[in-house]
Coordinates of C-alpha atoms and ligand atoms in Angstrom, one line a residue:
Chain A
M193 CA 15.3 -54.0 -12.6
A194 CA 15.3 -50.2 -13.9
E195 CA 13.9 -47.8 -10.7
T196 CA 10.9 -46.3 -11.4
K197 CA 11.2 -42.8 -9.8
V198 CA 7.5 -42.7 -7.2
Y199 CA 8.0 -39.5 -5.6
S200 CA 10.2 -36.6 -5.4
R201 CA 9.8 -32.9 -4.6
P202 CA 7.6 -30.6 -6.8
T203 CA 10.2 -28.5 -9.0
T204 CA 7.8 -25.3 -7.6
W205 CA 9.5 -26.5 -4.5
A206 CA 12.8 -24.2 -4.3
K207 CA 15.8 -25.9 -4.2
D208 CA 17.6 -27.5 -1.1
I209 CA 15.8 -25.6 1.4
H210 CA 14.1 -26.6 4.4
T211 CA 11.2 -25.1 6.3
H212 CA 10.7 -23.6 9.3
Y213 CA 7.8 -25.4 10.2
C214 CA 7.5 -27.5 13.9
P215 CA 7.2 -31.0 13.3
G216 CA 4.4 -32.2 13.1
C217 CA 2.7 -28.7 11.7
G218 CA 0.6 -28.4 8.5
H219 CA 1.9 -25.7 6.5
G220 CA 4.4 -27.9 5.3
I221 CA 1.9 -30.2 4.5
A222 CA -0.2 -27.1 2.6
H223 CA 2.7 -25.4 0.6
R224 CA 4.0 -28.6 -0.4
M225 CA 0.1 -30.0 -2.0
I226 CA -0.2 -25.8 -3.5
C227 CA 3.4 -27.0 -5.0
E228 CA 2.5 -30.3 -7.3
V229 CA -1.0 -28.4 -8.5
I230 CA 1.5 -25.2 -9.9
D231 CA 3.8 -28.6 -11.3
E232 CA 1.1 -30.7 -12.7
M233 CA -0.4 -27.9 -14.1
G234 CA 2.6 -26.3 -15.9
I235 CA 2.4 -22.6 -14.7
Q236 CA 5.4 -22.1 -12.3
E237 CA 6.5 -19.0 -14.3
E238 CA 2.9 -17.9 -14.2
T239 CA 1.8 -17.8 -10.5
V240 CA 2.2 -14.8 -8.5
S241 CA 1.5 -14.8 -4.7
M242 CA 1.0 -12.4 -1.1
S243 CA 3.1 -14.1 1.9
P244 CA 1.3 -13.7 4.7
V245 CA 1.6 -12.6 8.6
G246 CA 1.5 -15.6 10.3
C247 CA 4.1 -18.7 10.4
A248 CA 3.9 -19.2 6.4
A249 CA 5.4 -15.4 6.3
M250 CA 8.7 -16.3 4.6
M251 CA 6.3 -18.8 2.8
Y252 CA 8.5 -17.1 -0.2
D253 CA 11.6 -19.5 0.9
Y254 CA 10.2 -22.3 -0.3
I255 CA 8.2 -21.6 -3.2
D256 CA 10.1 -20.3 -6.3
I257 CA 7.5 -18.1 -7.8
D258 CA 7.7 -14.5 -8.5
Y259 CA 6.3 -12.9 -4.6
V260 CA 5.8 -9.7 -2.5
E261 CA 4.6 -9.6 0.7
A262 CA 1.2 -8.2 2.3
A263 CA 0.0 -6.8 5.5
H264 CA -1.4 -8.6 8.4
G265 CA -5.2 -9.6 6.5
R266 CA -4.3 -7.2 3.2
A267 CA -4.1 -10.5 1.1
P268 CA -7.0 -10.3 -0.5
A269 CA -6.7 -6.6 -1.6
T270 CA -3.0 -7.0 -2.7
A271 CA -4.1 -10.1 -4.8
T272 CA -6.8 -7.7 -6.1
G273 CA -4.7 -5.1 -7.3
I274 CA -2.2 -8.3 -8.6
K275 CA -4.9 -9.9 -10.4
R276 CA -7.0 -7.0 -11.9
V277 CA -3.6 -5.9 -13.5
L278 CA -2.2 -9.2 -14.8
P279 CA -5.5 -11.1 -15.3
D280 CA -4.2 -14.2 -17.6
K281 CA -1.6 -15.0 -14.3
F282 CA -2.8 -17.3 -12.0
V283 CA -3.0 -15.4 -7.5
F284 CA -3.3 -17.2 -4.6
T285 CA -3.3 -15.6 -1.0
Y286 CA -2.4 -18.2 1.9
Q287 CA -3.4 -17.4 4.9
G288 CA -4.0 -18.1 8.5
D289 CA -7.0 -17.7 10.4
G290 CA -5.5 -14.4 12.6
D291 CA -4.4 -13.2 9.2
L292 CA -7.5 -13.8 7.4
A293 CA -10.7 -14.1 10.0
S294 CA -9.7 -11.3 12.4
I295 CA -7.7 -8.4 11.1
G296 CA -8.3 -9.1 7.5
M297 CA -12.2 -9.8 7.9
A298 CA -13.0 -6.7 5.8
E299 CA -10.9 -7.6 2.7
I300 CA -11.6 -10.8 2.2
V301 CA -15.4 -10.5 2.3
H302 CA -14.7 -8.4 -0.2
A303 CA -12.5 -9.5 -2.2
A304 CA -14.9 -12.9 -2.2
N305 CA -18.3 -10.3 -3.5
R306 CA -16.3 -8.2 -5.7
G307 CA -15.3 -12.0 -7.2
E308 CA -12.1 -11.3 -7.8
K309 CA -11.2 -14.6 -9.8
F310 CA -7.7 -15.4 -7.3
C311 CA -7.7 -18.2 -5.0
T312 CA -7.4 -18.3 -1.6
F313 CA -6.2 -20.7 1.1
F314 CA -7.1 -20.1 4.7
I315 CA -5.2 -21.9 6.9
N316 CA -7.3 -22.8 9.9
N317 CA -5.1 -23.5 13.0
A318 CA -7.3 -22.6 16.1
I319 CA -4.7 -20.6 17.3
Y320 CA -2.5 -17.5 16.0
G321 CA 1.4 -19.9 15.8
M322 CA 3.8 -16.4 14.9
T323 CA 3.5 -14.8 18.4
G324 CA 2.8 -17.4 20.5
G325 CA -0.5 -19.4 21.0
Q326 CA -2.9 -15.8 21.1
M327 CA -6.1 -16.7 20.7
A328 CA -8.0 -17.0 17.3
P329 CA -11.3 -15.7 15.6
T330 CA -11.1 -19.7 14.9
T331 CA -10.4 -21.0 18.7
L332 CA -13.2 -23.4 20.0
I333 CA -15.0 -23.0 22.6
G334 CA -12.9 -23.9 26.0
Q335 CA -9.8 -24.4 24.5
K336 CA -6.9 -23.1 26.1
A337 CA -5.1 -20.1 24.4
T338 CA -2.0 -17.5 26.1
T339 CA -5.1 -15.1 25.9
C340 CA -7.1 -17.5 27.0
P341 CA -5.8 -19.4 30.0
Q342 CA -9.0 -20.5 31.6
G343 CA -10.5 -21.4 28.5
R344 CA -12.5 -19.8 25.0
D345 CA -15.3 -18.4 26.5
P346 CA -18.4 -17.0 24.7
E347 CA -19.3 -14.5 26.7
L348 CA -16.3 -12.7 26.7
A349 CA -15.2 -13.7 22.9
G350 CA -17.8 -15.2 21.2
F351 CA -18.0 -18.4 19.0
P352 CA -15.4 -19.7 17.0
M353 CA -16.4 -17.8 13.4
R354 CA -17.0 -20.6 10.1
M355 CA -15.1 -18.6 7.6
C356 CA -16.5 -21.1 4.6
E357 CA -20.0 -20.8 5.9
M358 CA -19.6 -16.9 5.9
L359 CA -18.8 -16.2 2.9
A360 CA -21.2 -19.1 0.9
T361 CA -24.3 -16.3 1.8
L362 CA -22.6 -14.4 -0.9
E363 CA -24.2 -14.9 -4.2
T364 CA -20.5 -14.4 -6.3
P365 CA -17.7 -16.7 -4.7
A366 CA -17.3 -19.8 -7.4
Y367 CA -16.0 -22.5 -4.8
I368 CA -15.9 -22.8 -1.6
E369 CA -14.4 -25.8 0.3
R370 CA -13.7 -27.0 3.4
V371 CA -11.0 -30.0 4.2
S372 CA -8.6 -31.1 6.6
L373 CA -5.1 -32.4 6.7
A374 CA -5.6 -35.2 9.7
K375 CA -5.5 -38.0 7.7
P376 CA -4.2 -39.5 4.3
K377 CA -7.8 -39.4 3.1
Y378 CA -8.1 -36.5 3.9
I379 CA -5.1 -35.1 2.1
M380 CA -6.4 -36.4 -0.6
Q381 CA -9.5 -34.7 -0.8
A382 CA -7.8 -31.6 0.3
K383 CA -5.6 -32.4 -3.3
K384 CA -8.3 -32.5 -5.6
A385 CA -9.6 -29.1 -3.9
F386 CA -6.5 -27.4 -4.7
Q387 CA -6.6 -28.4 -8.0
K388 CA -10.1 -27.5 -8.3
A389 CA -9.8 -24.1 -7.2
F390 CA -6.5 -23.3 -10.1
N391 CA -8.8 -25.0 -12.3
Y392 CA -11.9 -22.7 -12.0
Q393 CA -8.5 -20.1 -11.9
K394 CA -7.6 -21.3 -15.5
E395 CA -11.1 -21.4 -16.4
G396 CA -12.0 -18.1 -15.0
R397 CA -14.4 -19.0 -13.5
G398 CA -13.9 -16.3 -9.8
F399 CA -13.6 -16.6 -6.5
C400 CA -12.5 -19.6 -5.0
F401 CA -12.2 -20.3 -1.1
I402 CA -10.3 -23.7 0.0
E403 CA -10.6 -23.6 4.0
V404 CA -7.4 -26.3 5.5
L405 CA -7.9 -27.5 9.1
S406 CA -4.7 -27.4 10.0
T407 CA -2.6 -28.3 13.6
C408 CA -0.2 -26.5 15.5
P409 CA 1.7 -28.7 17.7
T410 CA 3.5 -26.1 19.5
N411 CA 0.8 -24.2 20.8
W412 CA -1.5 -26.3 21.2
G413 CA 1.2 -28.8 23.8
M414 CA 0.6 -31.6 21.5
N415 CA 2.9 -34.2 19.4
P416 CA 2.2 -34.2 16.2
V417 CA -0.3 -37.6 17.0
E418 CA -2.1 -35.7 19.3
A419 CA -2.6 -33.0 17.1
F420 CA -4.8 -34.0 13.9
E421 CA -6.4 -36.5 16.7
W422 CA -7.1 -33.5 18.3
Q423 CA -8.2 -32.3 15.1
I424 CA -10.9 -35.1 14.4
E425 CA -12.3 -35.1 17.3
K426 CA -12.6 -31.1 18.5
M427 CA -11.9 -29.2 15.1
I428 CA -14.6 -31.2 12.2
P429 CA -17.5 -31.8 14.2
Y430 CA -17.4 -27.6 14.3
Y431 CA -16.1 -27.0 11.4
P432 CA -17.8 -29.4 9.4
L433 CA -16.0 -30.6 5.9
G434 CA -17.6 -30.0 2.8
V435 CA -18.0 -28.4 -0.2
F436 CA -20.1 -25.0 1.1
K437 CA -20.7 -23.5 -2.6
D438 CA -20.0 -24.2 -5.9
F439 CA -20.6 -22.8 -9.3
E440 CA -21.3 -26.2 -10.7
Chain B
M189 CA -5.0 19.8 -26.8
A190 CA -5.6 23.1 -26.4
K191 CA -6.2 24.9 -22.5
V192 CA -9.6 24.0 -21.3
L193 CA -11.5 25.6 -18.4
M194 CA -11.2 22.3 -15.7
K195 CA -12.1 21.9 -12.3
G196 CA -8.4 20.6 -10.0
T197 CA -9.9 17.3 -9.0
E198 CA -11.0 16.3 -13.1
A199 CA -7.2 18.1 -14.1
I200 CA -6.2 15.4 -11.8
A201 CA -7.1 13.5 -13.3
E202 CA -7.3 13.8 -16.7
A203 CA -3.1 13.9 -16.2
A204 CA -3.5 10.8 -14.3
I205 CA -4.0 9.1 -17.5
Q206 CA -2.6 11.3 -19.7
A207 CA 0.8 10.0 -17.8
G208 CA 0.0 6.5 -18.6
C209 CA -2.1 5.7 -15.0
R210 CA -4.3 2.7 -16.3
Y211 CA -5.1 1.5 -12.6
F212 CA -6.6 3.3 -10.2
F213 CA -7.8 1.6 -6.5
G214 CA -9.3 4.4 -4.3
Y215 CA -12.8 5.2 -1.4
P216 CA -14.6 8.5 -1.5
I217 CA -14.1 10.9 0.7
T218 CA -14.5 14.9 0.6
P219 CA -13.4 17.1 -1.1
Q220 CA -11.4 14.9 -3.9
N221 CA -14.8 12.5 -4.5
E222 CA -14.9 13.3 -8.3
I223 CA -10.9 12.1 -9.1
P224 CA -12.4 8.6 -8.0
E225 CA -15.6 10.2 -10.1
Y226 CA -13.5 10.6 -13.3
M227 CA -11.6 7.5 -13.5
S228 CA -14.2 4.9 -12.6
A229 CA -15.7 7.1 -15.9
H230 CA -12.6 7.1 -18.0
L231 CA -9.7 4.3 -17.5
P232 CA -12.3 1.9 -18.8
E233 CA -12.1 4.2 -22.8
H234 CA -8.1 3.4 -21.9
G235 CA -8.4 0.1 -21.4
G236 CA -7.9 0.8 -17.8
I237 CA -9.6 0.0 -14.5
Y238 CA -11.7 1.6 -11.7
I239 CA -12.1 -0.1 -8.0
Q240 CA -13.6 1.7 -5.3
G241 CA -11.6 -0.3 -2.4
E242 CA -13.9 -1.5 0.7
S243 CA -12.1 0.9 2.6
E244 CA -8.3 2.9 2.1
V245 CA -7.0 0.3 4.3
A246 CA -7.7 -1.6 1.0
S247 CA -7.1 0.2 -1.3
V248 CA -3.4 1.1 -0.4
N249 CA -2.8 -2.2 -0.5
M250 CA -4.7 -3.1 -3.7
I251 CA -2.0 -0.3 -4.9
L252 CA 0.3 -2.2 -3.2
G253 CA -0.6 -5.5 -5.4
A254 CA -0.9 -3.6 -8.7
A255 CA 2.6 -1.8 -8.2
A256 CA 4.6 -4.7 -7.7
T257 CA 3.3 -5.9 -11.1
G258 CA 4.9 -2.5 -12.6
Y259 CA 2.3 -1.0 -13.8
Q260 CA 1.4 2.8 -13.6
V261 CA -1.5 2.6 -10.4
M262 CA -2.8 5.8 -7.9
T263 CA -5.0 6.2 -5.3
T264 CA -6.3 9.8 -3.9
S265 CA -7.6 10.4 -0.4
S266 CA -8.0 13.3 1.7
S267 CA -6.7 13.4 5.4
P268 CA -8.4 11.2 7.4
G269 CA -8.5 8.3 4.4
I270 CA -4.0 9.2 4.0
S271 CA -4.0 8.1 7.6
L272 CA -5.5 4.7 6.8
M273 CA -2.9 4.5 4.3
S274 CA -0.1 5.2 6.4
E275 CA 0.2 1.4 7.0
G276 CA 0.0 0.5 3.6
L277 CA 2.7 4.0 2.2
S278 CA 4.8 2.4 5.1
Y279 CA 4.7 -1.5 3.7
I280 CA 4.7 0.0 -0.3
A281 CA 8.2 2.3 0.6
G282 CA 9.7 -0.5 2.5
S283 CA 8.7 -3.1 -0.7
E284 CA 10.7 -0.5 -2.8
L285 CA 7.7 0.2 -4.9
P286 CA 6.1 3.5 -7.5
A287 CA 3.0 4.6 -6.3
V288 CA 1.4 7.6 -7.2
V289 CA -0.7 9.0 -3.6
V290 CA -2.8 12.5 -4.1
N291 CA -3.7 13.4 -0.7
V292 CA -6.5 16.2 -1.7
M293 CA -6.4 18.2 2.2
R294 CA -9.0 19.2 4.7
G295 CA -8.8 19.9 8.4
G296 CA -8.5 17.3 11.6
P297 CA -7.3 15.8 13.9
G298 CA -9.8 13.5 13.8
L299 CA -12.6 14.1 11.0
G300 CA -11.4 17.5 11.6
G301 CA -14.0 19.3 8.7
I302 CA -14.3 18.6 5.2
L303 CA -12.6 22.6 4.1
P304 CA -9.3 23.1 2.8
S305 CA -6.5 22.9 5.2
Q306 CA -2.9 22.2 5.2
A307 CA -2.7 20.5 8.1
D308 CA -0.9 16.8 6.8
Y309 CA 2.7 18.6 6.4
L310 CA 3.9 16.6 9.0
Q311 CA 2.1 13.6 8.4
A312 CA 3.7 13.7 4.4
T313 CA 6.9 14.5 5.1
K314 CA 7.8 12.9 8.2
G315 CA 6.0 9.4 8.4
G316 CA 2.5 8.7 9.3
G317 CA 3.6 4.8 9.2
N318 CA 6.1 3.1 10.9
G319 CA 9.6 2.8 10.2
D320 CA 12.5 4.9 8.5
Y321 CA 10.9 6.1 5.0
H322 CA 10.2 9.3 3.0
L323 CA 7.0 9.2 0.3
M324 CA 8.6 11.9 -2.4
V325 CA 6.1 15.1 -1.9
F326 CA 5.2 17.6 -4.0
A327 CA 3.4 21.0 -3.6
P328 CA 2.4 22.3 -6.6
S329 CA 0.9 25.2 -6.3
T330 CA -1.3 26.4 -9.7
L331 CA -3.6 24.0 -11.4
Q332 CA -1.1 24.0 -14.5
E333 CA 1.5 22.8 -11.7
T334 CA -0.7 20.7 -10.4
V335 CA -1.0 18.7 -13.5
E336 CA 2.5 18.7 -14.2
V337 CA 3.3 17.2 -11.0
V338 CA 1.0 15.1 -11.5
Q339 CA 2.2 13.7 -15.0
S340 CA 5.8 14.2 -13.7
A341 CA 5.2 12.0 -10.2
W342 CA 5.2 8.6 -11.7
D343 CA 9.4 8.7 -13.6
Y344 CA 9.4 9.6 -9.8
A345 CA 8.1 7.1 -8.4
F346 CA 9.9 5.1 -11.0
K347 CA 13.1 6.5 -10.8
Y348 CA 13.4 5.9 -7.1
R349 CA 10.6 2.9 -6.6
N350 CA 9.4 5.0 -4.4
P351 CA 5.6 6.3 -3.7
V352 CA 5.7 10.1 -5.0
M353 CA 2.8 11.7 -3.2
I354 CA 0.8 15.3 -4.4
L355 CA 0.1 17.1 -1.8
A356 CA -2.8 19.5 -2.6
D357 CA -5.5 21.1 -0.8
G358 CA -8.6 21.6 -1.2
F359 CA -8.8 24.8 -3.0
M360 CA -6.8 23.2 -5.1
G361 CA -9.3 19.9 -5.9
Q362 CA -12.3 22.3 -5.6
M363 CA -11.0 25.8 -7.9
M364 CA -11.2 26.0 -12.2
E365 CA -8.7 27.3 -13.9
P366 CA -7.4 27.4 -17.3
V367 CA -5.6 23.9 -18.2
E368 CA -3.1 22.4 -20.4
I369 CA -3.0 18.2 -20.4
T370 CA -1.0 16.6 -22.8
P371 CA 0.2 13.3 -22.6
H372 CA 3.3 12.5 -20.9
E373 CA 5.8 9.1 -21.1
T374 CA 7.0 7.9 -18.3
E375 CA 10.0 6.5 -18.2
R376 CA 9.7 3.5 -16.0
G377 CA 13.0 1.9 -16.3
D378 CA 13.5 -2.1 -15.6
W379 CA 10.6 -2.5 -14.5
K380 CA 10.4 -6.5 -16.2
N381 CA 13.8 -7.2 -13.9
W382 CA 11.4 -6.8 -10.5
G383 CA 7.8 -6.5 -11.6
L384 CA 5.6 -9.0 -10.8
G385 CA 4.8 -11.9 -13.7
N386 CA 7.9 -11.9 -15.6
K387 CA 9.4 -15.1 -13.9
G388 CA 9.7 -16.8 -17.8
T389 CA 11.7 -13.4 -18.9
R390 CA 14.1 -13.4 -16.7
E391 CA 17.4 -14.2 -17.3
G392 CA 17.8 -17.9 -15.4
K393 CA 14.0 -17.8 -14.6
K394 CA 15.3 -15.6 -11.7
R395 CA 11.5 -15.6 -9.3
S396 CA 11.1 -11.9 -7.8
L397 CA 10.8 -11.5 -4.6
I398 CA 9.0 -8.0 -3.5
K399 CA 9.0 -7.2 0.4
S400 CA 10.2 -5.4 3.1
M401 CA 11.0 -7.8 6.4
Y402 CA 14.2 -9.1 7.3
L403 CA 14.4 -10.4 10.1
T404 CA 18.0 -10.3 10.8
A405 CA 19.1 -6.8 12.4
E406 CA 22.2 -6.5 10.0
L407 CA 20.2 -7.1 6.7
L408 CA 17.7 -5.1 8.5
E409 CA 19.7 -2.2 8.9
A410 CA 21.5 -2.5 5.4
H411 CA 17.9 -3.0 3.7
N412 CA 17.2 0.4 6.3
S413 CA 20.9 1.9 4.4
K414 CA 20.2 2.1 1.0
L415 CA 16.6 3.0 1.8
Q416 CA 18.3 6.2 3.4
E417 CA 21.2 6.8 -0.1
K418 CA 18.1 7.0 -1.9
Y419 CA 16.6 9.9 0.1
D420 CA 20.1 11.3 -0.2
R421 CA 19.9 11.1 -4.0
M422 CA 16.5 12.8 -4.2
Q423 CA 17.8 15.6 -1.8
K424 CA 21.1 16.1 -4.6
E425 CA 19.2 15.4 -7.5
D426 CA 16.0 16.9 -7.2
V427 CA 14.6 18.9 -5.1
K428 CA 12.7 22.1 -6.8
W429 CA 11.2 25.6 -5.3
E430 CA 10.5 28.2 -7.0
E431 CA 12.5 32.3 -5.0
L432 CA 10.2 35.6 -6.0
H433 CA 12.0 39.1 -5.1
V434 CA 14.4 37.1 -2.6
E435 CA 18.0 39.0 -4.4
D436 CA 17.1 42.0 -1.9
A437 CA 14.3 40.5 0.5
E438 CA 14.5 41.9 4.0
L439 CA 11.6 39.9 4.7
V440 CA 11.5 36.0 3.5
I441 CA 8.3 34.4 3.2
A442 CA 8.1 30.6 3.3
S443 CA 5.3 29.2 2.2
Y444 CA 3.4 26.4 -0.3
G445 CA 0.6 25.9 -2.5
T446 CA -2.5 27.9 -1.6
T447 CA -1.4 29.8 0.4
A448 CA 2.0 30.7 -1.5
R449 CA -0.4 31.9 -4.1
I450 CA -2.1 34.3 -1.6
A451 CA 1.6 35.5 -0.4
K452 CA 2.6 36.3 -3.9
S453 CA -0.4 39.2 -4.2
A454 CA 0.2 40.6 -0.5
I455 CA 3.4 39.7 -1.8
S456 CA 2.9 42.4 -4.8
H457 CA 1.2 45.1 -3.3
L458 CA 3.7 44.9 -0.6
R459 CA 6.3 45.7 -2.9
E460 CA 3.7 48.3 -4.6
Q461 CA 4.5 50.2 -1.3
G462 CA 8.3 50.0 -1.2
Y463 CA 8.5 47.2 1.2
K464 CA 10.8 44.3 0.4
V465 CA 9.1 41.7 0.6
G466 CA 9.7 38.2 -1.5
M467 CA 9.0 34.4 -0.6
I468 CA 11.1 30.9 -1.6
R469 CA 7.9 28.6 -1.9
P470 CA 9.2 24.4 -1.8
I471 CA 7.9 22.4 -4.3
T472 CA 9.2 19.9 -3.0
L473 CA 8.5 19.3 0.6
F474 CA 10.6 16.1 0.7
P475 CA 13.0 16.4 0.0
F476 CA 12.7 20.0 0.7
P477 CA 14.5 22.6 -0.6
Y478 CA 17.1 23.8 2.6
E479 CA 19.7 25.1 -0.6
P480 CA 18.3 28.8 -1.2
F481 CA 17.6 29.3 2.4
E482 CA 21.6 29.0 2.7
K483 CA 21.8 31.0 -0.1
L484 CA 19.9 33.8 1.8
T485 CA 22.2 36.8 2.5
D486 CA 22.4 39.0 5.5
R487 CA 19.9 41.9 4.5
V488 CA 17.3 39.4 5.7
K489 CA 15.4 40.3 8.7
H490 CA 13.2 38.1 9.3
I491 CA 11.8 34.9 7.7
L492 CA 7.8 34.1 8.4
D493 CA 6.7 30.9 7.8
L494 CA 3.1 31.0 6.3
E495 CA 1.3 27.5 5.5
M496 CA -3.2 26.5 6.7
N497 CA -2.2 25.1 9.4
M498 CA -0.8 25.5 13.4
G499 CA 2.8 25.8 12.2
Q500 CA 3.7 22.5 10.3
M501 CA 7.2 23.8 8.3
I502 CA 8.8 25.9 10.9
D503 CA 11.1 23.8 11.5
D504 CA 12.0 22.1 8.2
V505 CA 12.7 26.4 7.9
K506 CA 14.1 26.5 11.4
I507 CA 16.9 23.8 9.9
A508 CA 17.8 25.6 6.6
T509 CA 18.1 28.8 8.3
K510 CA 20.8 27.5 10.4
S511 CA 19.2 30.0 12.9
R512 CA 20.6 33.4 11.0
F513 CA 17.3 34.5 10.5
P514 CA 14.5 35.0 13.8
V515 CA 11.8 33.1 12.1
S516 CA 7.8 33.6 13.3
F517 CA 4.8 32.0 11.9
Y518 CA 1.4 33.3 10.7
G519 CA -1.2 30.9 9.4
R520 CA -5.3 29.8 9.4
C521 CA -6.2 27.1 10.0
G522 CA -10.3 24.5 9.7
G523 CA -10.5 25.9 6.2
V524 CA -9.9 30.1 6.7
A525 CA -7.3 30.6 4.2
P526 CA -5.4 33.9 5.9
S527 CA -6.6 36.4 3.7
V528 CA -3.7 39.3 1.7
E529 CA -4.4 41.8 3.7
E530 CA -3.8 39.8 6.8
I531 CA -0.6 38.6 5.2
E532 CA -0.2 42.9 4.6
N533 CA -0.5 43.3 7.5
Q534 CA 1.8 40.8 9.2
C535 CA 5.0 41.5 7.5
K536 CA 3.9 45.9 7.9
Q537 CA 4.1 44.6 11.8
I538 CA 7.4 42.3 11.4
L539 CA 9.3 45.3 9.8
G540 CA 8.0 48.0 11.4
Ligands
TPP896 C1 -0.7 -5.3 11.8 C2 0.0 -6.2 12.7 N1 -0.9 -6.8 13.9 C3 0.1 -7.8 14.1 C4 1.0 -8.5 13.6 C5 1.5 -9.3 14.4 N2 1.6 -10.8 14.2 C6 2.3 -11.5 13.2 S1 1.5 -13.0 12.8 C7 0.3 -12.4 14.2 C8 -1.1 -14.0 13.8 C9 -0.8 -15.2 12.7 O1 -1.8 -16.1 13.4 P1 -2.2 -16.4 12.1 O2 -3.3 -16.0 10.6 O3 -3.3 -17.5 12.4 O4 -0.7 -17.9 11.0 P2 -0.4 -18.9 11.9 O5 0.7 -18.1 12.1 O6 -1.3 -19.5 13.0 O7 0.2 -19.5 10.7 C10 0.4 -11.4 14.6 C11 -0.7 -11.1 15.3 C12 1.8 -7.8 13.1 N3 2.3 -8.9 11.8 N4 1.0 -7.0 12.4
SF4_897 S1 3.7 -22.9 15.5 FE1 2.3 -23.8 14.4 S2 2.4 -23.0 13.2 FE2 3.6 -22.2 13.4 S3 5.5 -23.2 12.0 FE3 4.5 -23.8 14.8 S4 3.4 -25.8 14.8 FE4 3.2 -24.7 12.6

């Protein structure tokens, strides 16, 4: 019987490379989906990105496309510079919650408001991964982090920020959706959102923003299974999934 | 093109366009607002793009992204804005990207004032951002020279793949002078080899990876050594200065930019009165022109460092003179320029 290949590594995935991500981390899944979409659209040579600051800082080692490194939070500005010079290329930013919702809050809001025609994948794992588990703007109330050892207190730190909801108040963005990686069903939905974002870019629609609820088992102090369960129980109720804005 | 009367800021903008700059990202700050205004009005006519960033932080990072494509990009600002850009300038230098930045300096520190100054010499030449890096820094002293420096800035930026800063001051931004601006063809070298978006055309479809992060000690050290070799090469190949009456001078003034212009008038008055005064005017502040100071003979009795700040270049002058001559400083700041008479008096006092 002839063998049929049903599963393989995307060609956009850099050959023979293993990621440095912890077991159960969402970054690897999100990277893979980006590679799959790039493969499906046949745009590997047409895609340009910038690595963020955070655990995904070395994503350029995993995805075989042209890359420049951005400063912490500034990827939307850097992407603006690239896309304005290269309007026919596919440009995306990939940023953690510390990167995008804290130090880079101004850059993302203004890039979205200018309707920059690139996509942003916003990886919300409710914590700072790379620097060792400090509080993020997205850390949930009561959630413990190394800089809120008693749990996040809204009196001290305010409430967790909902980026999709905030950006959806702007007139300009073309498409804003929040997805999760906590179940296979959600991952399928996330893949559709990724495809849509890239397709909208192909059509020149304007700014697309996909928030990906992700996991950081290491800094949450859980095993991978507990982490995904925690996401379903705690994160999704506060960060509801769905489309917040669609130009259609 | 014949000579036309232009304001400094507008001459800078037009010179940039004539040199092929098509992408400008900036944020308003006095006294350089006519540059972004001019760019927003004229770049679209040339098929270029002007974007007003939400801050200097954003603007310089737009520059970083655009520079990474290998096209010609520029931003301009004034002192407090340049402080905010320091983050990006460090990244651009670390990532070895060509970009041109103009600082039309005003007085500081902090919000300071909006009047002309040369108070950012140290920031421009000694860093500003983190890490071992240098900008190539030009300090022109007439509008015509400013035009020429702006136009050649991308040649150097691409030659070294390094940011180039033009350090002007508020006087130069706001004064009007006749200038001639002719089209200039910039040499961009092998830009497609590294410029983003050309993966498909590279041999073996090799991707371009532009970065400044090296987490392994040896790799980061090697990267820094490579940068240092580049700075050493600038020192050998592209250091620029002007000398005036140094052959028989007993007093040599060291000054740059607008201050050097005022000093020139003082020197010609002093010469008429028989005082042997000359001048060394650095045109590149980094790399610094050590050579003309090294060549000075023992006829020289004194060096006077003259600036519109509290004495920021004096250490470089002292290094250049290797303690062979006494070096003193005279300057005004906050928006005050030293007058011709003040400079003459200062020189007469020194010469006794
Ligand atoms: C200007 C600056 N400030 C701070 C840091 C340190 N830093 C590196 S990663 C990081 C947090 C990243 O968190 P997040 O964006 O949520 O990404 P994650 O690591 O969770 O994937 C910080 C604060 C830095 N690199 N640059
Ligand atoms: S620290 Fe957290 S975000 Fe970083 S790789 Fe590990 S699990 Fe992923």
